């Protein structure tokens, strides 16, 4: 591939285009731009996967096996960067979190522990229900909880997609939309954790049977 | 990740797990959650007529560090006044349990749970 050999011969410095090589300007691209995707929560996952494979081929460290040390190190860094960017965009939760940051939204998920009481009470009750169903081996109940949660989660991601699009496109509503997006994201983080709990419980029961 | 001996001790033998009934005299509840890891923590305190915390209970769905942090604070708040309980800082919890930096948010959660429980008690007293 021409782009790879061009940078191999050291042309990655000044003048290289943003779409070739791994010059610093390409490192500076946001993840969406890196994958030729619009800055939108709704991504075409086929396009994302295809672009990822293309970038992997183009920049695979094996291609730089005979290159100078510095060049090889950069190729490795670049491959790591592509992987991280892909993982971030692939999963809806991390994609939303990343996009929120790109749009200028702020939210300290580690420090922000105050959520609405009714939400926390409901979360606690759901966790208790899952724990009880798991210890009693009621996998049908877990399956049904999971189905409900899948539906809820889908609806909440849809809602979040709409809010993030509003934040991106409507300047006048950006601040309020970003705050609402952060709130929606916080709730989704609990739903993802609950889903992981249910899946763990189901896997554990599966092993018993 | 390797847990410290103290975290493991609280995780394996958690102190004061459970709930008081809400109707019990002097009982207040603090409920907090950490979005970063989806942990949910409930801390209840039982305050005597003299304003001293007589007893505490917790229920936490989270990792070992979150369980250990809440277990530890139920021990620490007992015998303290509300203001003394509010003076407990997450850094003290993290230090006592030797929490690694990625688990600091568990100690923050426990500190915030105390604040929420005291706030709930004061709100109930004002009513």
mmCIF file of C-alpha atoms in Angstrom:
data_model
loop_
_atom_site.group_PDB
_atom_site.id
_atom_site.type_symbol
_atom_site.label_atom_id
_atom_site.label_comp_id
_atom_site.label_asym_id
_atom_site.label_seq_id
_atom_site.Cartn_x
_atom_site.Cartn_y
_atom_site.Cartn_z
ATOM 1 C CA UNK A 1 0.000 0.000 0.000
ATOM 2 C CA UNK A 2 1.387 3.378 -1.045
ATOM 3 C CA UNK A 3 0.521 5.239 2.154
ATOM 4 C CA UNK A 4 2.380 2.751 4.325
ATOM 5 C CA UNK A 5 5.561 2.691 2.275
ATOM 6 C CA UNK A 6 5.569 6.474 1.990
ATOM 7 C CA UNK A 7 5.742 6.871 5.757
ATOM 8 C CA UNK A 8 8.171 3.973 6.002
ATOM 9 C CA UNK A 9 10.610 5.982 3.941
ATOM 10 C CA UNK A 10 10.264 8.752 6.487
ATOM 11 C CA UNK A 11 7.835 11.041 4.684
ATOM 12 C CA UNK A 12 5.468 11.107 7.646
ATOM 13 C CA UNK A 13 6.734 14.515 8.692
ATOM 14 C CA UNK A 14 5.718 17.809 7.124
ATOM 15 C CA UNK A 15 3.405 17.730 4.171
ATOM 16 C CA UNK A 16 1.839 14.318 4.616
ATOM 17 C CA UNK A 17 -1.923 14.352 4.258
ATOM 18 C CA UNK A 18 -4.228 13.736 7.203
ATOM 19 C CA UNK A 19 -5.477 10.531 5.638
ATOM 20 C CA UNK A 20 -2.121 8.850 5.257
ATOM 21 C CA UNK A 21 0.791 7.909 7.468
ATOM 22 C CA UNK A 22 0.760 8.571 11.191
ATOM 23 C CA UNK A 23 1.980 12.127 11.389
ATOM 24 C CA UNK A 24 1.035 14.137 14.440
ATOM 25 C CA UNK A 25 -1.875 15.815 12.653
ATOM 26 C CA UNK A 26 -3.471 12.425 12.194
ATOM 27 C CA UNK A 27 -2.977 11.584 15.865
ATOM 28 C CA UNK A 28 -4.876 14.775 16.605
ATOM 29 C CA UNK A 29 -7.982 13.667 14.698
ATOM 30 C CA UNK A 30 -10.964 12.847 16.843
ATOM 31 C CA UNK A 31 -12.072 9.204 16.742
ATOM 32 C CA UNK A 32 -15.027 9.881 14.460
ATOM 33 C CA UNK A 33 -12.838 11.679 11.910
ATOM 34 C CA UNK A 34 -10.254 8.916 12.159
ATOM 35 C CA UNK A 35 -12.911 6.422 11.113
ATOM 36 C CA UNK A 36 -14.440 8.722 8.469
ATOM 37 C CA UNK A 37 -17.699 8.842 10.401
ATOM 38 C CA UNK A 38 -19.957 11.799 11.128
ATOM 39 C CA UNK A 39 -19.802 13.067 14.721
ATOM 40 C CA UNK A 40 -22.999 11.333 15.713
ATOM 41 C CA UNK A 41 -23.973 8.793 18.373
ATOM 42 C CA UNK A 42 -25.738 6.697 15.731
ATOM 43 C CA UNK A 43 -22.893 4.993 13.891
ATOM 44 C CA UNK A 44 -22.935 2.650 10.943
ATOM 45 C CA UNK A 45 -21.231 -0.296 12.604
ATOM 46 C CA UNK A 46 -20.434 -1.955 9.265
ATOM 47 C CA UNK A 47 -18.613 1.162 8.130
ATOM 48 C CA UNK A 48 -16.817 1.352 11.482
ATOM 49 C CA UNK A 49 -15.667 -2.282 11.240
ATOM 50 C CA UNK A 50 -14.578 -1.926 7.599
ATOM 51 C CA UNK A 51 -12.578 1.210 8.313
ATOM 52 C CA UNK A 52 -10.987 -0.428 11.347
ATOM 53 C CA UNK A 53 -9.813 -3.363 9.246
ATOM 54 C CA UNK A 54 -8.416 -1.010 6.612
ATOM 55 C CA UNK A 55 -6.520 1.012 9.223
ATOM 56 C CA UNK A 56 -5.206 -2.170 10.809
ATOM 57 C CA UNK A 57 -3.855 -3.445 7.511
ATOM 58 C CA UNK A 58 -2.339 -0.116 6.633
ATOM 59 C CA UNK A 59 -0.623 0.374 9.953
ATOM 60 C CA UNK A 60 0.078 -3.104 11.193
ATOM 61 C CA UNK A 61 3.346 -3.176 13.181
ATOM 62 C CA UNK A 62 4.521 -6.169 11.100
ATOM 63 C CA UNK A 63 4.790 -3.852 8.124
ATOM 64 C CA UNK A 64 7.406 -1.906 10.035
ATOM 65 C CA UNK A 65 9.472 -4.874 11.172
ATOM 66 C CA UNK A 66 12.491 -3.685 9.231
ATOM 67 C CA UNK A 67 11.971 0.026 9.891
ATOM 68 C CA UNK A 68 14.120 2.106 12.222
ATOM 69 C CA UNK A 69 13.409 1.830 15.963
ATOM 70 C CA UNK A 70 11.739 5.219 16.257
ATOM 71 C CA UNK A 71 9.532 4.515 13.259
ATOM 72 C CA UNK A 72 8.589 1.126 14.638
ATOM 73 C CA UNK A 73 7.695 2.600 18.002
ATOM 74 C CA UNK A 74 5.452 5.139 16.330
ATOM 75 C CA UNK A 75 3.766 2.421 14.302
ATOM 76 C CA UNK A 76 3.088 0.496 17.491
ATOM 77 C CA UNK A 77 1.717 3.589 19.230
ATOM 78 C CA UNK A 78 -0.457 4.246 16.246
ATOM 79 C CA UNK A 79 -1.809 0.695 16.200
ATOM 80 C CA UNK A 80 -2.646 1.025 19.912
ATOM 81 C CA UNK A 81 -4.338 4.352 19.240
ATOM 82 C CA UNK A 82 -6.478 2.816 16.482
ATOM 83 C CA UNK A 83 -7.486 -0.047 18.768
ATOM 84 C CA UNK A 84 -8.479 2.280 21.586
ATOM 85 C CA UNK A 85 -10.436 4.522 19.248
ATOM 86 C CA UNK A 86 -12.238 1.512 17.790
ATOM 87 C CA UNK A 87 -13.136 0.090 21.206
ATOM 88 C CA UNK A 88 -14.410 3.502 22.295
ATOM 89 C CA UNK A 89 -16.686 3.874 19.265
ATOM 90 C CA UNK A 90 -17.785 0.246 19.169
ATOM 91 C CA UNK A 91 -19.569 0.149 22.547
ATOM 92 C CA UNK A 92 -22.529 2.513 22.865
ATOM 93 C CA UNK A 93 -21.757 3.565 26.439
ATOM 94 C CA UNK A 94 -18.151 4.574 25.784
ATOM 95 C CA UNK A 95 -19.144 6.126 22.448
ATOM 96 C CA UNK A 96 -21.744 8.314 24.148
ATOM 97 C CA UNK A 97 -19.288 9.276 26.863
ATOM 98 C CA UNK A 98 -16.645 10.184 24.321
ATOM 99 C CA UNK A 99 -19.059 12.186 22.180
ATOM 100 C CA UNK A 100 -20.328 14.049 25.242
ATOM 101 C CA UNK A 101 -16.745 15.100 25.943
ATOM 102 C CA UNK A 102 -16.159 16.145 22.319
ATOM 103 C CA UNK A 103 -19.253 18.327 22.427
ATOM 104 C CA UNK A 104 -17.940 20.042 25.536
ATOM 105 C CA UNK A 105 -20.097 18.258 28.079
ATOM 106 C CA UNK A 106 -18.706 17.853 31.553
ATOM 107 C CA UNK A 107 -19.409 15.173 34.000
ATOM 108 C CA UNK A 108 -17.307 13.661 36.706
ATOM 109 C CA UNK A 109 -18.658 10.148 36.881
ATOM 110 C CA UNK A 110 -16.408 9.219 39.792
ATOM 111 C CA UNK A 111 -17.397 12.127 42.038
ATOM 112 C CA UNK A 112 -20.988 12.622 41.084
ATOM 113 C CA UNK A 113 -22.723 10.322 43.552
ATOM 114 C CA UNK A 114 -25.967 12.212 44.048
ATOM 115 C CA UNK A 115 -28.672 10.745 41.888
ATOM 116 C CA UNK A 116 -32.407 11.053 42.360
ATOM 117 C CA UNK A 117 -33.516 9.020 45.376
ATOM 118 C CA UNK A 118 -36.267 7.171 43.504
ATOM 119 C CA UNK A 119 -33.774 6.107 40.846
ATOM 120 C CA UNK A 120 -31.304 4.779 43.434
ATOM 121 C CA UNK A 121 -34.034 2.994 45.385
ATOM 122 C CA UNK A 122 -35.245 1.331 42.174
ATOM 123 C CA UNK A 123 -31.671 0.325 41.276
ATOM 124 C CA UNK A 124 -31.111 -1.145 44.732
ATOM 125 C CA UNK A 125 -34.356 -3.122 44.495
ATOM 126 C CA UNK A 126 -33.421 -4.451 41.054
ATOM 127 C CA UNK A 127 -30.027 -5.581 42.332
ATOM 128 C CA UNK A 128 -31.722 -7.311 45.256
ATOM 129 C CA UNK A 129 -34.162 -9.032 42.914
ATOM 130 C CA UNK A 130 -31.304 -10.244 40.710
ATOM 131 C CA UNK A 131 -29.297 -11.454 43.718
ATOM 132 C CA UNK A 132 -32.324 -13.301 45.145
ATOM 133 C CA UNK A 133 -33.201 -14.893 41.796
ATOM 134 C CA UNK A 134 -29.567 -15.913 41.322
ATOM 135 C CA UNK A 135 -29.190 -17.538 44.741
ATOM 136 C CA UNK A 136 -32.511 -19.361 44.336
ATOM 137 C CA UNK A 137 -31.502 -20.534 40.851
ATOM 138 C CA UNK A 138 -34.523 -18.958 39.134
ATOM 139 C CA UNK A 139 -33.060 -18.540 35.670
ATOM 140 C CA UNK A 140 -36.458 -17.880 34.058
ATOM 141 C CA UNK A 141 -36.922 -14.862 36.265
ATOM 142 C CA UNK A 142 -33.428 -13.661 35.338
ATOM 143 C CA UNK A 143 -34.224 -14.149 31.641
ATOM 144 C CA UNK A 144 -37.365 -12.085 31.960
ATOM 145 C CA UNK A 145 -35.542 -9.342 33.906
ATOM 146 C CA UNK A 146 -32.952 -9.332 31.169
ATOM 147 C CA UNK A 147 -35.566 -8.991 28.424
ATOM 148 C CA UNK A 148 -37.124 -6.022 30.224
ATOM 149 C CA UNK A 149 -33.745 -4.421 30.680
ATOM 150 C CA UNK A 150 -32.780 -4.913 27.016
ATOM 151 C CA UNK A 151 -35.950 -3.074 25.984
ATOM 152 C CA UNK A 152 -35.417 -0.288 28.498
ATOM 153 C CA UNK A 153 -31.788 0.132 27.596
ATOM 154 C CA UNK A 154 -32.566 0.348 23.897
ATOM 155 C CA UNK A 155 -35.162 3.056 24.551
ATOM 156 C CA UNK A 156 -32.725 4.967 26.762
ATOM 157 C CA UNK A 157 -29.942 4.855 24.148
ATOM 158 C CA UNK A 158 -32.428 6.108 21.551
ATOM 159 C CA UNK A 159 -33.340 8.957 23.852
ATOM 160 C CA UNK A 160 -29.671 9.734 24.464
ATOM 161 C CA UNK A 161 -28.956 9.711 20.706
ATOM 162 C CA UNK A 162 -31.636 12.360 20.240
ATOM 163 C CA UNK A 163 -30.294 14.546 23.047
ATOM 164 C CA UNK A 164 -26.709 14.307 21.751
ATOM 165 C CA UNK A 165 -27.860 15.228 18.239
ATOM 166 C CA UNK A 166 -29.652 18.224 19.707
ATOM 167 C CA UNK A 167 -26.489 19.242 21.567
ATOM 168 C CA UNK A 168 -24.448 18.945 18.371
ATOM 169 C CA UNK A 169 -26.832 20.777 16.065
ATOM 170 C CA UNK A 170 -28.735 23.335 18.119
ATOM 171 C CA UNK A 171 -26.281 25.850 19.517
ATOM 172 C CA UNK A 172 -28.940 27.610 21.603
ATOM 173 C CA UNK A 173 -29.900 24.408 23.397
ATOM 174 C CA UNK A 174 -26.427 22.975 23.771
ATOM 175 C CA UNK A 175 -25.856 23.630 27.473
ATOM 176 C CA UNK A 176 -29.161 22.190 28.615
ATOM 177 C CA UNK A 177 -28.901 19.286 26.178
ATOM 178 C CA UNK A 178 -25.408 18.403 27.437
ATOM 179 C CA UNK A 179 -26.637 18.381 31.025
ATOM 180 C CA UNK A 180 -29.519 16.122 30.054
ATOM 181 C CA UNK A 181 -27.149 13.864 28.104
ATOM 182 C CA UNK A 182 -24.863 13.541 31.141
ATOM 183 C CA UNK A 183 -27.851 12.593 33.279
ATOM 184 C CA UNK A 184 -29.075 10.021 30.747
ATOM 185 C CA UNK A 185 -25.547 8.600 30.525
ATOM 186 C CA UNK A 186 -25.258 8.269 34.308
ATOM 187 C CA UNK A 187 -28.472 6.231 34.386
ATOM 188 C CA UNK A 188 -27.315 4.041 31.512
ATOM 189 C CA UNK A 189 -24.122 3.255 33.406
ATOM 190 C CA UNK A 190 -26.234 1.669 36.147
ATOM 191 C CA UNK A 191 -28.289 -0.238 33.587
ATOM 192 C CA UNK A 192 -25.125 -1.603 31.979
ATOM 193 C CA UNK A 193 -23.880 -2.725 35.394
ATOM 194 C CA UNK A 194 -27.214 -4.385 36.139
ATOM 195 C CA UNK A 195 -27.042 -6.148 32.777
ATOM 196 C CA UNK A 196 -23.544 -7.407 33.592
ATOM 197 C CA UNK A 197 -24.826 -8.690 36.955
ATOM 198 C CA UNK A 198 -27.691 -10.555 35.287
ATOM 199 C CA UNK A 199 -25.366 -12.047 32.670
ATOM 200 C CA UNK A 200 -22.921 -13.162 35.362
ATOM 201 C CA UNK A 201 -25.752 -14.763 37.338
ATOM 202 C CA UNK A 202 -27.077 -16.550 34.254
ATOM 203 C CA UNK A 203 -23.603 -17.788 33.313
ATOM 204 C CA UNK A 204 -23.061 -19.087 36.856
ATOM 205 C CA UNK A 205 -26.409 -20.934 36.781
ATOM 206 C CA UNK A 206 -25.562 -22.330 33.352
ATOM 207 C CA UNK A 207 -22.376 -23.827 34.709
ATOM 208 C CA UNK A 208 -24.306 -25.566 37.491
ATOM 209 C CA UNK A 209 -26.670 -27.238 35.052
ATOM 210 C CA UNK B 1 -6.204 -6.399 41.045
ATOM 211 C CA UNK B 2 -4.886 -7.457 44.421
ATOM 212 C CA UNK B 3 -7.001 -6.341 47.344
ATOM 213 C CA UNK B 4 -5.338 -5.272 50.579
ATOM 214 C CA UNK B 5 -5.654 -7.486 53.666
ATOM 215 C CA UNK B 6 -8.059 -4.996 55.265
ATOM 216 C CA UNK B 7 -10.305 -4.862 52.197
ATOM 217 C CA UNK B 8 -10.422 -8.655 52.099
ATOM 218 C CA UNK B 9 -11.245 -8.814 55.810
ATOM 219 C CA UNK B 10 -14.209 -6.430 55.424
ATOM 220 C CA UNK B 11 -15.252 -8.098 52.186
ATOM 221 C CA UNK B 12 -15.237 -11.595 53.675
ATOM 222 C CA UNK B 13 -16.611 -10.577 57.072
ATOM 223 C CA UNK B 14 -18.644 -7.455 56.396
ATOM 224 C CA UNK B 15 -19.740 -5.667 59.577
ATOM 225 C CA UNK B 16 -23.288 -4.455 60.121
ATOM 226 C CA UNK B 17 -24.869 -5.713 56.915
ATOM 227 C CA UNK B 18 -28.623 -5.274 56.611
ATOM 228 C CA UNK B 19 -31.336 -2.745 57.245
ATOM 229 C CA UNK B 20 -33.268 -1.130 60.070
ATOM 230 C CA UNK B 21 -36.970 -0.743 59.538
ATOM 231 C CA UNK B 22 -37.615 2.798 58.397
ATOM 232 C CA UNK B 23 -40.204 3.345 61.100
ATOM 233 C CA UNK B 24 -37.705 2.752 63.882
ATOM 234 C CA UNK B 25 -37.057 5.780 66.066
ATOM 235 C CA UNK B 26 -33.991 7.787 65.020
ATOM 236 C CA UNK B 27 -33.301 5.842 61.833
ATOM 237 C CA UNK B 28 -32.131 7.740 58.765
ATOM 238 C CA UNK B 29 -31.034 6.476 55.362
ATOM 239 C CA UNK B 30 -28.341 7.645 52.967
ATOM 240 C CA UNK B 31 -28.539 6.355 49.439
ATOM 241 C CA UNK B 32 -25.794 7.022 46.888
ATOM 242 C CA UNK B 33 -24.574 5.598 43.611
ATOM 243 C CA UNK B 34 -21.347 5.696 41.604
ATOM 244 C CA UNK B 35 -22.032 5.864 37.875
ATOM 245 C CA UNK B 36 -18.409 5.042 37.012
ATOM 246 C CA UNK B 37 -18.885 1.475 38.190
ATOM 247 C CA UNK B 38 -22.646 1.242 38.704
ATOM 248 C CA UNK B 39 -22.262 0.680 42.448
ATOM 249 C CA UNK B 40 -25.206 1.387 44.730
ATOM 250 C CA UNK B 41 -24.763 1.951 48.459
ATOM 251 C CA UNK B 42 -27.304 2.301 51.254
ATOM 252 C CA UNK B 43 -26.136 3.433 54.676
ATOM 253 C CA UNK B 44 -28.505 3.640 57.628
ATOM 254 C CA UNK B 45 -27.755 5.267 60.951
ATOM 255 C CA UNK B 46 -29.691 4.983 64.189
ATOM 256 C CA UNK B 47 -29.360 8.120 66.237
ATOM 257 C CA UNK B 48 -30.091 8.187 69.976
ATOM 258 C CA UNK B 49 -31.915 10.961 71.840
ATOM 259 C CA UNK B 50 -28.531 12.372 72.846
ATOM 260 C CA UNK B 51 -27.639 12.911 69.180
ATOM 261 C CA UNK B 52 -25.053 10.131 69.158
ATOM 262 C CA UNK B 53 -25.085 7.469 66.437
ATOM 263 C CA UNK B 54 -25.883 4.251 68.290
ATOM 264 C CA UNK B 55 -25.810 1.801 65.413
ATOM 265 C CA UNK B 56 -25.399 1.585 61.647
ATOM 266 C CA UNK B 57 -26.262 -0.801 58.824
ATOM 267 C CA UNK B 58 -25.276 -0.971 55.195
ATOM 268 C CA UNK B 59 -26.175 -2.702 51.995
ATOM 269 C CA UNK B 60 -23.898 -2.278 48.993
ATOM 270 C CA UNK B 61 -23.954 -3.709 45.507
ATOM 271 C CA UNK B 62 -20.501 -3.161 44.152
ATOM 272 C CA UNK B 63 -16.913 -4.323 44.133
ATOM 273 C CA UNK B 64 -14.900 -5.495 47.127
ATOM 274 C CA UNK B 65 -13.544 -2.002 47.778
ATOM 275 C CA UNK B 66 -17.036 -0.477 47.832
ATOM 276 C CA UNK B 67 -18.259 -3.157 50.248
ATOM 277 C CA UNK B 68 -15.195 -2.739 52.461
ATOM 278 C CA UNK B 69 -15.552 1.077 52.453
ATOM 279 C CA UNK B 70 -19.171 0.924 53.560
ATOM 280 C CA UNK B 71 -18.491 -1.810 56.116
ATOM 281 C CA UNK B 72 -15.681 0.290 57.586
ATOM 282 C CA UNK B 73 -17.772 3.455 57.914
ATOM 283 C CA UNK B 74 -20.533 1.602 59.761
ATOM 284 C CA UNK B 75 -17.888 0.828 62.395
ATOM 285 C CA UNK B 76 -16.454 4.313 62.382
ATOM 286 C CA UNK B 77 -19.711 6.260 62.747
ATOM 287 C CA UNK B 78 -20.860 4.296 65.810
ATOM 288 C CA UNK B 79 -20.478 6.341 68.978
ATOM 289 C CA UNK B 80 -19.931 9.545 67.043
ATOM 290 C CA UNK B 81 -22.046 12.701 66.990
ATOM 291 C CA UNK B 82 -23.474 13.734 63.631
ATOM 292 C CA UNK B 83 -20.826 16.428 63.177
ATOM 293 C CA UNK B 84 -18.055 14.000 64.051
ATOM 294 C CA UNK B 85 -19.463 11.535 61.507
ATOM 295 C CA UNK B 86 -19.535 14.289 58.886
ATOM 296 C CA UNK B 87 -15.850 14.926 59.542
ATOM 297 C CA UNK B 88 -14.924 11.466 58.191
ATOM 298 C CA UNK B 89 -13.123 12.026 54.911
ATOM 299 C CA UNK B 90 -12.758 9.686 51.988
ATOM 300 C CA UNK B 91 -8.977 10.024 52.228
ATOM 301 C CA UNK B 92 -9.055 8.451 55.712
ATOM 302 C CA UNK B 93 -11.147 5.555 54.398
ATOM 303 C CA UNK B 94 -8.832 5.063 51.415
ATOM 304 C CA UNK B 95 -5.786 5.184 53.665
ATOM 305 C CA UNK B 96 -7.183 2.727 56.230
ATOM 306 C CA UNK B 97 -8.075 0.231 53.488
ATOM 307 C CA UNK B 98 -4.984 0.963 51.352
ATOM 308 C CA UNK B 99 -7.185 1.519 48.299
ATOM 309 C CA UNK B 100 -5.379 1.925 44.972
ATOM 310 C CA UNK B 101 -6.048 5.150 42.988
ATOM 311 C CA UNK B 102 -8.602 3.471 40.685
ATOM 312 C CA UNK B 103 -10.689 2.559 43.731
ATOM 313 C CA UNK B 104 -10.708 5.971 45.373
ATOM 314 C CA UNK B 105 -14.251 6.547 44.103
ATOM 315 C CA UNK B 106 -15.410 3.739 46.428
ATOM 316 C CA UNK B 107 -14.218 5.729 49.433
ATOM 317 C CA UNK B 108 -15.874 8.875 48.019
ATOM 318 C CA UNK B 109 -19.100 6.908 47.767
ATOM 319 C CA UNK B 110 -18.860 5.882 51.426
ATOM 320 C CA UNK B 111 -18.153 9.459 52.560
ATOM 321 C CA UNK B 112 -21.118 10.706 50.534
ATOM 322 C CA UNK B 113 -23.315 7.978 52.022
ATOM 323 C CA UNK B 114 -22.594 9.313 55.532
ATOM 324 C CA UNK B 115 -23.439 12.855 54.386
ATOM 325 C CA UNK B 116 -26.668 11.653 52.783
ATOM 326 C CA UNK B 117 -27.707 9.729 55.904
ATOM 327 C CA UNK B 118 -27.019 12.697 58.211
ATOM 328 C CA UNK B 119 -28.877 15.022 55.834
ATOM 329 C CA UNK B 120 -31.829 12.619 55.867
ATOM 330 C CA UNK B 121 -31.787 12.529 59.683
ATOM 331 C CA UNK B 122 -31.710 16.323 59.955
ATOM 332 C CA UNK B 123 -34.489 16.660 57.408
ATOM 333 C CA UNK B 124 -36.640 14.243 59.384
ATOM 334 C CA UNK B 125 -35.933 16.089 62.647
ATOM 335 C CA UNK B 126 -36.943 19.396 61.062
ATOM 336 C CA UNK B 127 -40.287 18.006 59.953
#
